[in-house]
PDB file of C-alpha atoms in Angstrom:
ATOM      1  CA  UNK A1178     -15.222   9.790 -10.018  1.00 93.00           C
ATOM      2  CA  UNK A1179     -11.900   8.075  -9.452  1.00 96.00           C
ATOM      3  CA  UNK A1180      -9.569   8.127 -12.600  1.00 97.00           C
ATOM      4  CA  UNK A1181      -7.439   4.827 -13.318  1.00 97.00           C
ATOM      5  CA  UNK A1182      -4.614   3.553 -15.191  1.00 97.00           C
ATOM      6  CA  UNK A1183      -3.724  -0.139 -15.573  1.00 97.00           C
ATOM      7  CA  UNK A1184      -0.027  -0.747 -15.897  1.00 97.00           C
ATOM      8  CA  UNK A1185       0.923  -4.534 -16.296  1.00 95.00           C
ATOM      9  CA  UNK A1186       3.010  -5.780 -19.511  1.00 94.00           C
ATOM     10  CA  UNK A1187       0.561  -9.162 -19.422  1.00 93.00           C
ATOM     11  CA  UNK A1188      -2.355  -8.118 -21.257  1.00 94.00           C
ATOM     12  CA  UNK A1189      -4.665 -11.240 -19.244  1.00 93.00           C
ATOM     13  CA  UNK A1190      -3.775  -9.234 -16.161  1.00 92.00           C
ATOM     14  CA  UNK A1191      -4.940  -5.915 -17.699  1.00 94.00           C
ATOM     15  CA  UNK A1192      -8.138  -7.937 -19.053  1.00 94.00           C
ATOM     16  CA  UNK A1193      -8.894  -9.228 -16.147  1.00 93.00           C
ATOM     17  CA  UNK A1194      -8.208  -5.982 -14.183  1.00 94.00           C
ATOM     18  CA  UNK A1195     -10.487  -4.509 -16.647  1.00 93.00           C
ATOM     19  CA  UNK A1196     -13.587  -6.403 -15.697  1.00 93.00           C
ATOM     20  CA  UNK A1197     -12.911  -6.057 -12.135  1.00 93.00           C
ATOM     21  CA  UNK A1198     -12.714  -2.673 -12.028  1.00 94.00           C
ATOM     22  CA  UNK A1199     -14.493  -1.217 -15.305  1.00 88.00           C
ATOM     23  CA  UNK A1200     -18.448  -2.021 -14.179  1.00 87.00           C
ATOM     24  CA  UNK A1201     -17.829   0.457 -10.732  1.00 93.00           C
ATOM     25  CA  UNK A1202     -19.784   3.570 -11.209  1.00 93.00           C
ATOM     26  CA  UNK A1203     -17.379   5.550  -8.807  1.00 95.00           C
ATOM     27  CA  UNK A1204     -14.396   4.335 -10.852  1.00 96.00           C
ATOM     28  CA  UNK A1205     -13.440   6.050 -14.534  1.00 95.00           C
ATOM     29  CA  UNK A1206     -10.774   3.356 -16.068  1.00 95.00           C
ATOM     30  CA  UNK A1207      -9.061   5.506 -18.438  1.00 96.00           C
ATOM     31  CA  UNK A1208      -5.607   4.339 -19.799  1.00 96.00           C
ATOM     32  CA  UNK A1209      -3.862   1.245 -19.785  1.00 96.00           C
ATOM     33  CA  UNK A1210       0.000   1.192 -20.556  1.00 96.00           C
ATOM     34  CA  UNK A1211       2.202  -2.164 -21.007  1.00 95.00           C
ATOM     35  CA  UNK A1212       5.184  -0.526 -19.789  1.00 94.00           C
ATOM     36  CA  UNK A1213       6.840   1.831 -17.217  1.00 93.00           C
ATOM     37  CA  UNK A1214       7.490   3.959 -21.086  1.00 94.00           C
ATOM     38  CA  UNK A1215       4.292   4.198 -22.335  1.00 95.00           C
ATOM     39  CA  UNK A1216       2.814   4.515 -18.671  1.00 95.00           C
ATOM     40  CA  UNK A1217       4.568   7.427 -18.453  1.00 95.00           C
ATOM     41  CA  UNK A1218       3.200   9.116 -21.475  1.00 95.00           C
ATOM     42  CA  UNK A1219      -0.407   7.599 -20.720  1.00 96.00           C
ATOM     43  CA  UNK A1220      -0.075   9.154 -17.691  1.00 96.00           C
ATOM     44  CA  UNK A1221       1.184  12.658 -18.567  1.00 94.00           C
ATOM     45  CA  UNK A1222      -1.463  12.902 -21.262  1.00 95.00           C
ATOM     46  CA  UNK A1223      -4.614  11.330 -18.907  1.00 96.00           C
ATOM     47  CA  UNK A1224      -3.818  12.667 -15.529  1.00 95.00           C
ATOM     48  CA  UNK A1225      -5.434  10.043 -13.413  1.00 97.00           C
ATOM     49  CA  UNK A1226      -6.033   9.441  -9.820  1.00 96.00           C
ATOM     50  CA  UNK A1227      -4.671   6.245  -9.258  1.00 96.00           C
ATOM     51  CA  UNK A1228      -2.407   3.788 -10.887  1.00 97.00           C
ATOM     52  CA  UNK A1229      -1.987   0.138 -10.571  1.00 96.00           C
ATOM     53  CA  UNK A1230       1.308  -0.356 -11.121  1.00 95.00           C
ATOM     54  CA  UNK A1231       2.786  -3.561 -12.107  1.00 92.00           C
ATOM     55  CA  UNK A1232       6.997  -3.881 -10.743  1.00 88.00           C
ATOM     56  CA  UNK A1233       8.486  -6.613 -13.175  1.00 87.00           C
ATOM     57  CA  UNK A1234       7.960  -5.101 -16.733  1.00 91.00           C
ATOM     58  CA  UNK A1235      10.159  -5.014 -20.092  1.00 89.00           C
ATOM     59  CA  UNK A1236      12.056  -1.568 -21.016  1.00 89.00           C
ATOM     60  CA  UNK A1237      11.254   0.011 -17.757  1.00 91.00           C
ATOM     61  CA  UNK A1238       9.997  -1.521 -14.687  1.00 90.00           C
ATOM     62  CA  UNK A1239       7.546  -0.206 -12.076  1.00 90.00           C
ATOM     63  CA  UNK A1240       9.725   0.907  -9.368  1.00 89.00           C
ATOM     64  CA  UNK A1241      11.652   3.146 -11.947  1.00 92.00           C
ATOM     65  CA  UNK A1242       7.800   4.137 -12.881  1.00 94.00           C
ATOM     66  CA  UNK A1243       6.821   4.953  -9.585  1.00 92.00           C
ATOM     67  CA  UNK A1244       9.581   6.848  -8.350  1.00 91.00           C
ATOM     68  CA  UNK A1245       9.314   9.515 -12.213  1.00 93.00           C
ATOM     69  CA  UNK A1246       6.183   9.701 -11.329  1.00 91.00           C
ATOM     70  CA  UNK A1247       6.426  10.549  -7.670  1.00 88.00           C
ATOM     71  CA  UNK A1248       9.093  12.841  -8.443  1.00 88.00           C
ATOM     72  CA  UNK A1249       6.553  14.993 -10.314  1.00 88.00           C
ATOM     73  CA  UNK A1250       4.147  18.147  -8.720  1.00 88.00           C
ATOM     74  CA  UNK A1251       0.659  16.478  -7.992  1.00 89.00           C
ATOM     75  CA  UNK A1252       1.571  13.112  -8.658  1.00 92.00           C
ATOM     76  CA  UNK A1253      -1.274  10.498  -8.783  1.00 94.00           C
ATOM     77  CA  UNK A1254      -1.413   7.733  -5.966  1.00 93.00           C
ATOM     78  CA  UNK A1255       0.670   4.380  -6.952  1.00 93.00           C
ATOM     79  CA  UNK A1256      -0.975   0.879  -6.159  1.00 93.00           C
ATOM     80  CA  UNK A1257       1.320  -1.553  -6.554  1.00 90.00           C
ATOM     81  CA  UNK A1258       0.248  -4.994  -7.668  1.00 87.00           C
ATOM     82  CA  UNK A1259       2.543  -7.862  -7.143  1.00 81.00           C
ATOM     83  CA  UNK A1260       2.394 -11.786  -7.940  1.00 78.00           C
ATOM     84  CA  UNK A1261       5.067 -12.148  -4.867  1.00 64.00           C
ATOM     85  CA  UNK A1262       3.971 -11.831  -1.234  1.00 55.00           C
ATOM     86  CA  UNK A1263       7.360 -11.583  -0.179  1.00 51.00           C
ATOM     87  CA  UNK A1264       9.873  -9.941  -3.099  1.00 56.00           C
ATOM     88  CA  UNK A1265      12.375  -7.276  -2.054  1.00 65.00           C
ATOM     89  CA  UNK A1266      10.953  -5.090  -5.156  1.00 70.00           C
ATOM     90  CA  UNK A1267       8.213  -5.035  -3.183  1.00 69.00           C
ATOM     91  CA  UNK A1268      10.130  -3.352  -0.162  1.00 70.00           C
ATOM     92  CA  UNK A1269      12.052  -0.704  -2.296  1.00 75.00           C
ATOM     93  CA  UNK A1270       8.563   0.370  -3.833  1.00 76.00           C
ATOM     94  CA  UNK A1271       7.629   0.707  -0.142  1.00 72.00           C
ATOM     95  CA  UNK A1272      10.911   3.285  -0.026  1.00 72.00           C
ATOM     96  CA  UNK A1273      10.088   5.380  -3.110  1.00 79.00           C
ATOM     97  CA  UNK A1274       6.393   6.189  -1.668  1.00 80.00           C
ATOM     98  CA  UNK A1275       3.767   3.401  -3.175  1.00 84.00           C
ATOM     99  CA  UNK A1276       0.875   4.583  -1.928  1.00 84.00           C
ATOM    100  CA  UNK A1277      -0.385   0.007  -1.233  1.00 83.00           C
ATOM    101  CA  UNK A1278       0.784  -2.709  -2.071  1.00 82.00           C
ATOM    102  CA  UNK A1279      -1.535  -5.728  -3.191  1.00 84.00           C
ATOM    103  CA  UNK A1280      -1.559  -9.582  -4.440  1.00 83.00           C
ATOM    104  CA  UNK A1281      -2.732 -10.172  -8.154  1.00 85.00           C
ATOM    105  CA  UNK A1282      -4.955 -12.830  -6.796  1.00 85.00           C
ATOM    106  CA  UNK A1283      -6.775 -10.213  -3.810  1.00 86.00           C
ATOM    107  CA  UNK A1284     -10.394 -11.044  -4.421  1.00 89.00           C
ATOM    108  CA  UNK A1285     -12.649  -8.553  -6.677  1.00 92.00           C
ATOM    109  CA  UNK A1286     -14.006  -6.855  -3.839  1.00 91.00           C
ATOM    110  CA  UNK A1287     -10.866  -6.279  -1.663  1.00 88.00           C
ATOM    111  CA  UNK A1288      -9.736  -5.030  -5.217  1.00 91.00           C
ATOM    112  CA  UNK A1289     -12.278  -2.638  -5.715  1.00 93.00           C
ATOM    113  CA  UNK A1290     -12.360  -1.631  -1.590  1.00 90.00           C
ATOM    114  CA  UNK A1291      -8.554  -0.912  -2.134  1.00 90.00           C
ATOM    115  CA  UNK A1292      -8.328   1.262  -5.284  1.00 94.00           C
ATOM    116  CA  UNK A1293     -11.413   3.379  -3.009  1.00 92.00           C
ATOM    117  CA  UNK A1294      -9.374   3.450  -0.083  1.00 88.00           C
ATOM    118  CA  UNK A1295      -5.959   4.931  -1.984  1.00 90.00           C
ATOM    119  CA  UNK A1296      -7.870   7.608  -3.912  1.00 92.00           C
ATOM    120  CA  UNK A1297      -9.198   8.737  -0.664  1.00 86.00           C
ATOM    121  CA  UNK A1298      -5.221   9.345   0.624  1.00 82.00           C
ATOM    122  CA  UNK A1299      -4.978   6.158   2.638  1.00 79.00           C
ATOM    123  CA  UNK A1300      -2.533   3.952   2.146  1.00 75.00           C
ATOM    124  CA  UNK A1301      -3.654   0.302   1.610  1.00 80.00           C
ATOM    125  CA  UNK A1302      -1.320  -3.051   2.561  1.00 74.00           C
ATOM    126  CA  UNK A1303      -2.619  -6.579   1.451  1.00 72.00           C
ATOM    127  CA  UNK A1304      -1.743  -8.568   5.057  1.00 66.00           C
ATOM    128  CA  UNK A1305      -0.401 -11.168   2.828  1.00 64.00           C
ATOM    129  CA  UNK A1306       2.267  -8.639   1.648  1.00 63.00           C
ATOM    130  CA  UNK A1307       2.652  -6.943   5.037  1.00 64.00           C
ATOM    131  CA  UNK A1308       3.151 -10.188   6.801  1.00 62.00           C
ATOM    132  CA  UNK A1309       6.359 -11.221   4.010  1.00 62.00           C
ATOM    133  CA  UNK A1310       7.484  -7.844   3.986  1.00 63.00           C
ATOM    134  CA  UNK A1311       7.989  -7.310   7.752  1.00 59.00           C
ATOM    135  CA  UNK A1312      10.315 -10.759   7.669  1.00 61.00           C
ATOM    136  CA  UNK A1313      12.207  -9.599   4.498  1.00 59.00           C
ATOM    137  CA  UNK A1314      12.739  -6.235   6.377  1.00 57.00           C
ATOM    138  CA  UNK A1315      14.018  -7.529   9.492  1.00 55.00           C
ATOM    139  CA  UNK A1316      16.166 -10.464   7.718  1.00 54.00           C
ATOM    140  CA  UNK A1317      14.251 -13.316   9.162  1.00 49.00           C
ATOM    141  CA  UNK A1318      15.618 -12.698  12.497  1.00 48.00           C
ATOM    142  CA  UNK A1319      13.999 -13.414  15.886  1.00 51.00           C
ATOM    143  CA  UNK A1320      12.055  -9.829  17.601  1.00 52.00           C
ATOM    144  CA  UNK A1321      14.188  -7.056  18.388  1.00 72.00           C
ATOM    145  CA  UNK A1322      11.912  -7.230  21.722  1.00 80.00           C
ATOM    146  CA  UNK A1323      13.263  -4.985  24.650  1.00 86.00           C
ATOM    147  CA  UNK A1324      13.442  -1.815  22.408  1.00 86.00           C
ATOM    148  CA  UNK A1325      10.512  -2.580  20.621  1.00 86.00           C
ATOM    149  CA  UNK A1326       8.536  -2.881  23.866  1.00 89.00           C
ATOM    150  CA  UNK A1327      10.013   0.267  25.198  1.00 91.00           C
ATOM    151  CA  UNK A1328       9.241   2.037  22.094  1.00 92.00           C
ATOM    152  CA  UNK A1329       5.810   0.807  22.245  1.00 93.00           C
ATOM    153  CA  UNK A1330       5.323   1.639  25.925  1.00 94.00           C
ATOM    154  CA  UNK A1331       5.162   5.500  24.781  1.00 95.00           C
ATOM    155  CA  UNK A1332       1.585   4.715  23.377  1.00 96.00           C
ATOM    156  CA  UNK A1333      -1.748   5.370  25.299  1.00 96.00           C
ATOM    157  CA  UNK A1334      -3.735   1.996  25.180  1.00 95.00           C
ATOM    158  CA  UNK A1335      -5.976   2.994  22.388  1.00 96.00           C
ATOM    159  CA  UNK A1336      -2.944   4.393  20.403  1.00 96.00           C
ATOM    160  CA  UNK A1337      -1.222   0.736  20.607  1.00 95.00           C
ATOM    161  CA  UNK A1338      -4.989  -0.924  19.743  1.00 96.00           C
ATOM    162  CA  UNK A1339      -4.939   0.907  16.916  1.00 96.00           C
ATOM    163  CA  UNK A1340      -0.873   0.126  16.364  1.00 95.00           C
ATOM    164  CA  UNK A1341      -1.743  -3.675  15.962  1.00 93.00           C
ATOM    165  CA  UNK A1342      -4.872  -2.949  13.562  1.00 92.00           C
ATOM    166  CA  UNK A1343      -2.620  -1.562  11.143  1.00 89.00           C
ATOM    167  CA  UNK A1344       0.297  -4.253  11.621  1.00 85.00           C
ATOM    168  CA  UNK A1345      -2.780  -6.191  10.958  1.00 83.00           C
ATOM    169  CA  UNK A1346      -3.084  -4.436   7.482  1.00 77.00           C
ATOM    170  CA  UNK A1347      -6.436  -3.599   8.478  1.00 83.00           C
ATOM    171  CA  UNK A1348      -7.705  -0.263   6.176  1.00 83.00           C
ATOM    172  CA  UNK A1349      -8.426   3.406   8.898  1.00 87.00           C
ATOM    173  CA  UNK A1350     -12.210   2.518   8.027  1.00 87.00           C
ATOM    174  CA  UNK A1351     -11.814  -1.275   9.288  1.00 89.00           C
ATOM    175  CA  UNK A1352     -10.294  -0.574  12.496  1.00 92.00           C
ATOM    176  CA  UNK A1353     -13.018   2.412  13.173  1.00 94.00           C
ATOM    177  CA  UNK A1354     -14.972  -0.324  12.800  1.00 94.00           C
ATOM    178  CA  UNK A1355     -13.128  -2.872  14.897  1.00 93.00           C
ATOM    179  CA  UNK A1356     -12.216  -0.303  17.889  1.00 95.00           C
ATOM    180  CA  UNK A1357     -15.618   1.722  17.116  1.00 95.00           C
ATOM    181  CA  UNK A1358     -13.887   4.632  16.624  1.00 94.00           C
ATOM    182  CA  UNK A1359     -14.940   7.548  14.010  1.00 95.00           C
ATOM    183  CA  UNK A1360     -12.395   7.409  10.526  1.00 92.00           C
ATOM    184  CA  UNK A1361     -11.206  10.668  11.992  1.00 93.00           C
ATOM    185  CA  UNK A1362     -10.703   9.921  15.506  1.00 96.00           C
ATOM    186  CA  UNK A1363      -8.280   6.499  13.997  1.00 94.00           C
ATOM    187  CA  UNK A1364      -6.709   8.982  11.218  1.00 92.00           C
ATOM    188  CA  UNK A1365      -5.557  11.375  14.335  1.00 95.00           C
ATOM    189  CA  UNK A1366      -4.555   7.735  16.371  1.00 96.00           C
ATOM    190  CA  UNK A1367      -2.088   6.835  13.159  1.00 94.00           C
ATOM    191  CA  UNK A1368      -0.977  10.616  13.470  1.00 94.00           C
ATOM    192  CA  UNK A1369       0.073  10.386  16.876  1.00 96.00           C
ATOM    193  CA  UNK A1370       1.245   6.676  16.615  1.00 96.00           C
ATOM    194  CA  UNK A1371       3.691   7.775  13.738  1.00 93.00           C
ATOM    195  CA  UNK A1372       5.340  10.612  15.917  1.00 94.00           C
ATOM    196  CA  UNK A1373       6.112   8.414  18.992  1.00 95.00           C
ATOM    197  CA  UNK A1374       7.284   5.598  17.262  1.00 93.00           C
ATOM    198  CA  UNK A1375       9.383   7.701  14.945  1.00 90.00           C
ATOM    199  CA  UNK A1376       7.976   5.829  11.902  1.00 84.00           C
ATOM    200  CA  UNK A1377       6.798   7.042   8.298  1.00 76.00           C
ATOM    201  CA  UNK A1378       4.546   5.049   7.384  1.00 77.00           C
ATOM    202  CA  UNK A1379       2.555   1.689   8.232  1.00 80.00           C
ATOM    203  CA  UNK A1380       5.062  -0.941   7.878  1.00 74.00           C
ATOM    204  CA  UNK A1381       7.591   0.667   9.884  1.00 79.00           C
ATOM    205  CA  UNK A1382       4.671   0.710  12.254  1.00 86.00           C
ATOM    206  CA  UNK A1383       3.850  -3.216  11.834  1.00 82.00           C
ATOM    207  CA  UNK A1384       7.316  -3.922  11.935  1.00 80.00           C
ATOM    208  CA  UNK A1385       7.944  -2.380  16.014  1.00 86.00           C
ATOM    209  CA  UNK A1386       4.456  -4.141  16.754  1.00 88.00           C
ATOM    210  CA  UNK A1387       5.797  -7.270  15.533  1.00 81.00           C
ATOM    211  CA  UNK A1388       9.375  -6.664  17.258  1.00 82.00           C
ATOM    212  CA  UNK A1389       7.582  -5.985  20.339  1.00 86.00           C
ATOM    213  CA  UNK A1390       5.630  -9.764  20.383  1.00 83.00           C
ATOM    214  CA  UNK A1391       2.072  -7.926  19.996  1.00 83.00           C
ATOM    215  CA  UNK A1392       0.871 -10.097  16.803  1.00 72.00           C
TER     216      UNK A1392
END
């Protein structure tokens, strides 16, 4: 059973969050907070798995949230929701260690598939977001191609299929599906992709894909 916590100052948002997620069997909403404050406390006291995190809140806002809470020993996994697809709040959450990032409007079931896929440890990006963050991070300018495409050219062939899946914001389970491929075998992919590349974590990843002219 997954343990949530709704954090969102609009209380329509946590309503409708509510009804999304609440009827799940697998998923245990526990706490909702309508600031970084009291998510703090809710959170201390409730010890949940995952939090949906909103970033523009009164008193104290969710990237201030995000990075108390990461600071701590076993903190829980932060899934930011955003009404922006392309808001540099979005990118410094990205910095301090959000576990996904997702659009207020993603469907009910991409919803629920997401919150899954973060408890499990992997890290979730709406495309949407992925696509506007990638431009925000690189300023709008035109490919950085020759260095991408060298950088790129250190990855076996399945290594850079599996590169473009994930600047594709596809989920590990979707492109084990696309590339039929076992979760594991893609996990170990992402592994290796991440140490030739020199990259951290997914965007950086999407970001040399996109560089290199591969979307």
């Amino acid at each position: 059973m997954t343990r949530l916590v709704i954090v969102d100052d609009d209380p329509m948002v946590r309503t409708g969050l509510r009804l999304i997620l609440g009827g799940e069997p697998d998923l245990d909403l526990v706490g909702e907070a309508e600031d970084g404050r009291r998510a703090m406390e809710v959170i201390r006291a409730l010890r949940p798995d995952v939090v949906l995190m909103d970033i523009r809140m009164p008193n104290q806002d969710g990237l201030i949230t995000t990075e108390l809470l990461l600071a701590q020993p076993d903190p829980p996994r932060v899934l930011v929701l955003t009404t922006f697809d392309a808001d540099d709040m979005v990118l410094r959450a990205l910095r301090l260690g959000a576990d996904g990032f997702l659009l207020k409007d993603t469907p009910p079931p991409k919803m629920i598939e997401a919150v899954r896929t973060v408890a499990k440890g992997e890290p979730v990006l709406s495309p949407s977001v992925t696509r506007q963050v990638i431009t925000a991070a690189t300023g709008g300018r035109g490919p950085r191609r020759p260095q991408a495409q060298r950088e790129l050219a250190r990855l076996t062939e399945r290594e850079r299929e599996v590169a473009i899946e994930v600047a594709r914001g596809s989920s590990n389970a979707e492109i084990a599906e696309c590339l039929h491929m076992s979760v594991a075998t893609v996990k170990a992919n992402i592994t290796r992709v991440f140490a030739k590349l020199g990259t951290d974590n997914r965007v950086q990843v999407a970001m040399k894909v996109r560089d290199a002219g591969l979307l």
